[in-house]
Each structure stands twice: as C-alpha cells, then as structure tokens.
GROMACS .gro file of C-alpha atoms in nm:
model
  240
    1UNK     CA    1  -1.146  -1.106   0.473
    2UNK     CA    2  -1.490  -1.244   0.568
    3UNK     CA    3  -1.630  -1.427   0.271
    4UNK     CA    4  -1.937  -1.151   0.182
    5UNK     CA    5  -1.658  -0.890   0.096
    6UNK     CA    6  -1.428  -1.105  -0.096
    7UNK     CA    7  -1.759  -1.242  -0.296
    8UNK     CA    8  -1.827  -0.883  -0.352
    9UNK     CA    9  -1.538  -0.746  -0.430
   10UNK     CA   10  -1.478  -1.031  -0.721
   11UNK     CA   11  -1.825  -0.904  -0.853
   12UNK     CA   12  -1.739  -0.551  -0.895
   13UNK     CA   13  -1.385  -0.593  -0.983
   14UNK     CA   14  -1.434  -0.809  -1.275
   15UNK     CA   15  -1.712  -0.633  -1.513
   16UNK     CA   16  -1.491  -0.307  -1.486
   17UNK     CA   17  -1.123  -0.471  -1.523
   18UNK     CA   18  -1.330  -0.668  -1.872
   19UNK     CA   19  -1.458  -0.282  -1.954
   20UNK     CA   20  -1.104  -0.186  -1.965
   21UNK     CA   21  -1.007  -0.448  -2.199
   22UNK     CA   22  -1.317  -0.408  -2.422
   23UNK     CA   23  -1.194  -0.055  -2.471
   24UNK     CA   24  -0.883  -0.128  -2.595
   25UNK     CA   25  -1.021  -0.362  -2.790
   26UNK     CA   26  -1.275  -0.112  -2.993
   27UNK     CA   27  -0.905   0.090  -2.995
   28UNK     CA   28  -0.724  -0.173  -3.152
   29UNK     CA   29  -1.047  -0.273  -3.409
   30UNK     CA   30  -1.028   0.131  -3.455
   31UNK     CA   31  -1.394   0.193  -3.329
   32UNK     CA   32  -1.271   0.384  -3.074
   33UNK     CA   33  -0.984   0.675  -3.117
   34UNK     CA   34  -0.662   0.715  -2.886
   35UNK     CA   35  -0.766   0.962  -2.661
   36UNK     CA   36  -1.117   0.809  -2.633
   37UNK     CA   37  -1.056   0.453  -2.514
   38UNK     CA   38  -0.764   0.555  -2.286
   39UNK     CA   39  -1.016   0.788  -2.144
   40UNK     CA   40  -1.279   0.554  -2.073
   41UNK     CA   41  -1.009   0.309  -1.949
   42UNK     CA   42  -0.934   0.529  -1.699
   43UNK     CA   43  -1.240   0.685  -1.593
   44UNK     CA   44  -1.335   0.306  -1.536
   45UNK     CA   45  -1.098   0.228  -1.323
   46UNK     CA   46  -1.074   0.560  -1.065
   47UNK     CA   47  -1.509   0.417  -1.011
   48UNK     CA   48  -1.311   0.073  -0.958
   49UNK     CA   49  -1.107   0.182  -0.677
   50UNK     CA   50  -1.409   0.299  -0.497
   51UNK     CA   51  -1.449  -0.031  -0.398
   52UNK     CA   52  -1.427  -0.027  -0.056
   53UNK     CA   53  -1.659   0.230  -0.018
   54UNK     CA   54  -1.894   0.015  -0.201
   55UNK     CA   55  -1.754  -0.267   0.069
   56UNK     CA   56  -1.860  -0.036   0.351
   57UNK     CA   57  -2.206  -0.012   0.259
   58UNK     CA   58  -2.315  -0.375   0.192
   59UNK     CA   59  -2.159  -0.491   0.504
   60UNK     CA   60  -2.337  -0.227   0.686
   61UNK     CA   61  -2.657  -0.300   0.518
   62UNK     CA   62  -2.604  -0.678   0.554
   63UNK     CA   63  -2.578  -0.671   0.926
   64UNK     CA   64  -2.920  -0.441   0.975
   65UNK     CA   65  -3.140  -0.651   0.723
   66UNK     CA   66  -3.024  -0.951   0.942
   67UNK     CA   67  -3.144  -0.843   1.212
   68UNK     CA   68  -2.823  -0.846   1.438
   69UNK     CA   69  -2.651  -1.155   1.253
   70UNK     CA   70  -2.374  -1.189   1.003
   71UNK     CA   71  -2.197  -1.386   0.840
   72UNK     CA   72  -1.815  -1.367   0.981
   73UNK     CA   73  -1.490  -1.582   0.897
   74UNK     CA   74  -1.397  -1.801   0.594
   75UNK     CA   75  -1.715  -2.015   0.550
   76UNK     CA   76  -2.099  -1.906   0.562
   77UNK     CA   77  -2.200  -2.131   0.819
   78UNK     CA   78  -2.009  -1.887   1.079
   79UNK     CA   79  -2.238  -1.691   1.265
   80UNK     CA   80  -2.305  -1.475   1.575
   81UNK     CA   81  -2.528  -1.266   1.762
   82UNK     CA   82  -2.439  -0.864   1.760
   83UNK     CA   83  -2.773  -0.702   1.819
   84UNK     CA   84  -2.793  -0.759   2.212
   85UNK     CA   85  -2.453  -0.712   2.292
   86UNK     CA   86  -2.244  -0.377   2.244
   87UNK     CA   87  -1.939  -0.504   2.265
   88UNK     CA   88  -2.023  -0.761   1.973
   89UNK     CA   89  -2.147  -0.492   1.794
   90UNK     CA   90  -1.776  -0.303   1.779
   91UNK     CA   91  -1.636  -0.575   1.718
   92UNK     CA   92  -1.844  -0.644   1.413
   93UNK     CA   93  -1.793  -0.278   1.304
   94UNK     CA   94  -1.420  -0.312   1.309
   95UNK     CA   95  -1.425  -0.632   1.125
   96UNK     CA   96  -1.594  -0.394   0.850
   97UNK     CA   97  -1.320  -0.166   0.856
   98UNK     CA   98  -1.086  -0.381   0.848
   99UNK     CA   99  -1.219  -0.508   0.514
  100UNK     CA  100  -1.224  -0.141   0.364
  101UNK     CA  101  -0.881  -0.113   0.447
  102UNK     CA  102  -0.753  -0.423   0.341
  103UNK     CA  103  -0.970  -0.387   0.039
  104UNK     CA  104  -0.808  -0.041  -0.050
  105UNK     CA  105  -0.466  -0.152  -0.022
  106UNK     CA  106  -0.533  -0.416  -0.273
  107UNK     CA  107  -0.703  -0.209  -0.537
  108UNK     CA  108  -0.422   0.023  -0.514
  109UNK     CA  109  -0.170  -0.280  -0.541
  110UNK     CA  110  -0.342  -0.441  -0.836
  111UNK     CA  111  -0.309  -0.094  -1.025
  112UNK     CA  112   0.097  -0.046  -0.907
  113UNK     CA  113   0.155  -0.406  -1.109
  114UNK     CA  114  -0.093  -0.344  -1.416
  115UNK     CA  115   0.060   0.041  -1.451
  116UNK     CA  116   0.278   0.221  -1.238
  117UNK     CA  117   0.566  -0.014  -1.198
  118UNK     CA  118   0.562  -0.133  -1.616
  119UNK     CA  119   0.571   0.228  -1.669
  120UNK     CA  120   0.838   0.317  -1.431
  121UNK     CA  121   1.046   0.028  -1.556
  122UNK     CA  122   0.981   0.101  -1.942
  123UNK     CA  123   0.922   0.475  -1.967
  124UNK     CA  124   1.245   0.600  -1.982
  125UNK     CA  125   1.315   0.330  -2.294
  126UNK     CA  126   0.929   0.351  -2.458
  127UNK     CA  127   0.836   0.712  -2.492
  128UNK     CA  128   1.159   0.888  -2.701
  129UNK     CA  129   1.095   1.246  -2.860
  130UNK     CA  130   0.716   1.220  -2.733
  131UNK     CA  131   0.641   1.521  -2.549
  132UNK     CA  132   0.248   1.626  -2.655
  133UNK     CA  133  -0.079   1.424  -2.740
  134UNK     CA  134  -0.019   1.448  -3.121
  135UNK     CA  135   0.298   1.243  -3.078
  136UNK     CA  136   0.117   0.992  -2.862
  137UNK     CA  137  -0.173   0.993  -3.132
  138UNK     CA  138   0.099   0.953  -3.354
  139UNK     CA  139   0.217   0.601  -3.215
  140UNK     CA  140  -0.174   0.437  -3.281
  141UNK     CA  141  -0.052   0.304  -3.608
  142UNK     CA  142   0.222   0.094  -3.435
  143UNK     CA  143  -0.038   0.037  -3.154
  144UNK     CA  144  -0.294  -0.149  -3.396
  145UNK     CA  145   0.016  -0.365  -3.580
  146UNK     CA  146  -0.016  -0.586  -3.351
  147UNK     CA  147  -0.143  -0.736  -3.055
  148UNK     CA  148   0.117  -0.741  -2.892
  149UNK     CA  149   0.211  -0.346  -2.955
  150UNK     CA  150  -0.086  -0.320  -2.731
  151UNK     CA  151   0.136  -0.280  -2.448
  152UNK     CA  152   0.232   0.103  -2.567
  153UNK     CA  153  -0.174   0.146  -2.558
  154UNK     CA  154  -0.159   0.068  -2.188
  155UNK     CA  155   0.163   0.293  -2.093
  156UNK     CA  156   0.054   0.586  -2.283
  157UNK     CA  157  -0.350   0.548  -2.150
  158UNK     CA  158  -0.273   0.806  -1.856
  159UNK     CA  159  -0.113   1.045  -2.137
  160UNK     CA  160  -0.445   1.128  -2.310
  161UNK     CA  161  -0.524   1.364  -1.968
  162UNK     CA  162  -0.172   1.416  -1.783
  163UNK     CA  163   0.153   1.469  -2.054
  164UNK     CA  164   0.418   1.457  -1.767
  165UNK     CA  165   0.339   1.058  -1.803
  166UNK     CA  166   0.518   1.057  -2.172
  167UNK     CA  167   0.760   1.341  -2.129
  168UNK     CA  168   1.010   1.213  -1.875
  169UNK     CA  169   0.889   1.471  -1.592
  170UNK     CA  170   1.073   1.414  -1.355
  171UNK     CA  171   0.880   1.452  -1.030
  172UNK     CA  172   0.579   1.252  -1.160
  173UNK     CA  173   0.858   0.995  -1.254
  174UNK     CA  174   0.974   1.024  -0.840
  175UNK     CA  175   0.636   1.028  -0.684
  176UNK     CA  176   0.554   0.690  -0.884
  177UNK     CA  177   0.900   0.541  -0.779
  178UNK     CA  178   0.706   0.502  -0.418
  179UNK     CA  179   0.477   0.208  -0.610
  180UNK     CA  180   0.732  -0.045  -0.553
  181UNK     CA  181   0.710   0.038  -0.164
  182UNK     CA  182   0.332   0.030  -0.211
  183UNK     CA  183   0.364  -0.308  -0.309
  184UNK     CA  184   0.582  -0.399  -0.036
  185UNK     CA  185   0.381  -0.262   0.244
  186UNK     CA  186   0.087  -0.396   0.084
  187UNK     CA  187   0.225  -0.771   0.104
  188UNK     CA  188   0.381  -0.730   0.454
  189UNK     CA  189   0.045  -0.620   0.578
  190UNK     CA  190  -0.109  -0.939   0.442
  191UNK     CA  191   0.158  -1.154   0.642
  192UNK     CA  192   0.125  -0.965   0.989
  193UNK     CA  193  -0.254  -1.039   0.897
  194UNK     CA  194  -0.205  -1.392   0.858
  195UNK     CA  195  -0.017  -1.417   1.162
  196UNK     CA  196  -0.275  -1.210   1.326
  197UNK     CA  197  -0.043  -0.958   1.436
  198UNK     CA  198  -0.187  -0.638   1.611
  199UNK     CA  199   0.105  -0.455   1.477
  200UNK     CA  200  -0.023  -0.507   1.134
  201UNK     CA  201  -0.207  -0.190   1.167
  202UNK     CA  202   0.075   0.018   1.198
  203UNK     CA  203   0.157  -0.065   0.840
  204UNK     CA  204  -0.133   0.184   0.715
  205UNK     CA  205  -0.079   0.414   0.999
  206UNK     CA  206   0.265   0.475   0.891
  207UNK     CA  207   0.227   0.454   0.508
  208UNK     CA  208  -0.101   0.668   0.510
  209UNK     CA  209   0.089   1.035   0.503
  210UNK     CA  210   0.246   0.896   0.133
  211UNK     CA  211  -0.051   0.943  -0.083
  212UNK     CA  212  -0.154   1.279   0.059
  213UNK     CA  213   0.184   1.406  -0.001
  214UNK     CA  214   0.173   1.273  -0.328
  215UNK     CA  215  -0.130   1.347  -0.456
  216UNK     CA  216  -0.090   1.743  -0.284
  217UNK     CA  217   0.266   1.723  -0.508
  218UNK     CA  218   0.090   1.556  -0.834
  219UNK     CA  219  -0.167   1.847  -0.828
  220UNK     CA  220   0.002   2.155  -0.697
  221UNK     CA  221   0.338   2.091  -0.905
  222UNK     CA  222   0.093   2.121  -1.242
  223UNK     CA  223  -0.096   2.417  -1.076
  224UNK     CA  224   0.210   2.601  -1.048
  225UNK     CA  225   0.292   2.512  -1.415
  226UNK     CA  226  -0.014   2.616  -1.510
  227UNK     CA  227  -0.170   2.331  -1.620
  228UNK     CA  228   0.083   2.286  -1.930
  229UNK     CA  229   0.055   1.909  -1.923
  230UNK     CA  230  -0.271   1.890  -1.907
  231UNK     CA  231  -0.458   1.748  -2.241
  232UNK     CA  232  -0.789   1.756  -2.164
  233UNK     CA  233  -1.093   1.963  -2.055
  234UNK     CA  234  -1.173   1.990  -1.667
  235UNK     CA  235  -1.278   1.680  -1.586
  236UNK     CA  236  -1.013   1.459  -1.705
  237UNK     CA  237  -0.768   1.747  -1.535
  238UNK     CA  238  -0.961   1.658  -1.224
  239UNK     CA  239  -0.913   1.266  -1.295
  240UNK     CA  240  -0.574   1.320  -1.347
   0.00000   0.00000   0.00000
C-alpha cells in the first residue's frame, strides 16, 4: 500500500471505529436506548466501509493537483514522473486500484473478527428463547451490569434492524459461516502480495461471486418472508 492510502485510511478508520464505542458507551451510561445506539453503531460503520471509495478519490485528486507526480512506495521521498508518459500513467492508475481493493478486503476482514465470526462462534450458546426485539430489549439490564456484559451489546447490535441475527435462522447463520473463508482469502492475498505474486489477483477474481450471492440470498430470502424479521422502518431494512 503506498503510504498516502495507508495514512488515509488510519484517518478515517479511527474517528468512526471511536463513534462506535462512544455509542455503546451512552448505551451502557443509559443515555442512549437499545435499539438506538446499536443503530447508530451500525449505520457508522456501513459509511466506514466506504473507504475505499473515499481511497479512490484522494489518490485521484492527489496525482492531478501534482501536476503529474506522486508519491509511490513505502517512504515519501519516492517519486516519479506520470504526466508525459502513458504508460506511467496506467501504471499509476492501477497502483490506485490496487489500493481500493486491498483496502476493501481489509475493511471487510476487520468487521468478520469484530462481528461475524464472535457471533457465529457464540450465537448458538448467547441468544436462548430470544426470537423478537422486546426480548433483545429485554437483555439491556444484564447489558449495563457490567462492563464486561457489554459483549451481548455487540452480538445483538445487528438485531435492532435484522431478527434472523438472534433467532437461530438458519440461512443467515450459513451465509455468515463463509467469514472464516473471508478471512482466509483475505490473509493469503496479503502473502502473494508480499511475494509480489501476479497470481495474487486471482484471489478476488475468484472470491468476488461470494458476496453477490450472499447478499442476493440475505435480501431475497427476507423478501420472500415478507419482511418478518425485519425491526425497523425502511431504512434500517435497507441497511440490513
């Protein structure tokens, strides 16, 4: 990753990640309901993982306000012409998208070992005879005990807009199995990258058909239900 992106990536990922936790803190000091912080958690974090959109555009604008140069590699001091020479200026280009992608496989990573995979190991033990948001609300008491109890705070966030995350459906449970491959790929891209391997690429290529089948599952298989797990209005069904 050239230094610019990781620089700005580290800016926008840590005021939103420190959001999230001052949420659940205003849950925990009971300024903020249930459903409200879990809602704002997660509305926070789907603007998060636009990040490499946001990665796109700085780059971009970075290499036109320059004039043609950029900065390129591990260290600022690398630098090179692109302006007068075409080839120089693909080149640059796919550095740039290889930053988005490697950018979006990380986000997605980062939110497989901060949710999916704690609540695909725990779920089946953590959410007994909880099967709408009342019972959910139901467990803020516990929640607040203690600090530590926050951890049911973070499992149950997704539940305040999608129920099938707290009653044991089982395709959402399936689909969400796939985050340990996530991870995988994820990390085996990163070596083949370090080694500089051109086959590295093939890691997205082949992976990429996963999260449009999912996501066409997630959504159609609640459609189809008619939207019975569904807790909230149509926004946070369209989050969800």
């Amino acid at each position: 990753l050239a230094s610019q992106t990781k620089r700005v990536f580290i800016i926008w990922t840590v005021p939103w990640l420190l959001l999230v936790v001052f949420f659940g803190i205003l849950f925990y000091a009971r300024v903020l309901s249930f459903h409200n912080s879990a809602r704002l958690s997660l509305y926070s974090i789907s603007i998060w993982l636009n990040a490499c959109v946001l990665i796109y555009f700085v780059r971009m604008r970075s290499i036109k306000q320059k004039g043609g140069y950029t900065k390129i590699g591990d260290t600022d001091k690398e630098r090179m012409a692109i302006n007068q020479d075409p080839d120089s200026q693909s080149e640059e280009q796919l550095k740039v998208y290889h930053d988005c992608l490697a950018i979006w496989m990380i986000c997605y990573c980062m939110t497989n070992f901060m949710w999916e995979v704690p609540w695909v190991t725990c779920s089946r033990f953590v959410f007994k005879n909880m099967t709408t948001t009342e019972d959910v609300i139901g467990q803020t008491d516990y929640m607040r005990e203690n600090p530590l109890h926050m951890y049911l705070w973070m499992l149950s966030s997704f539940g305040a807009i999608d129920l099938r995350t707290v009653n044991h459906d089982p395709t959402f449970f399936s689909l969400e199995l796939y985050s340990f491959v996530n991870i995988f790929v994820t990390f085996y891209f990163f070596y083949l990258n370090s080694k500089r391997s051109v086959k590295r690429y093939l890691i997205p290529v082949l992976a990429c058909g996963e999260p449009v089948a999912s996501t066409l599952i997630f959504c159609f298989a609640e459609v189809f239900a008619g939207y019975k797990d569904m807790a909230g209005g149509v926004a946070d069904t369209l989050l969800a």
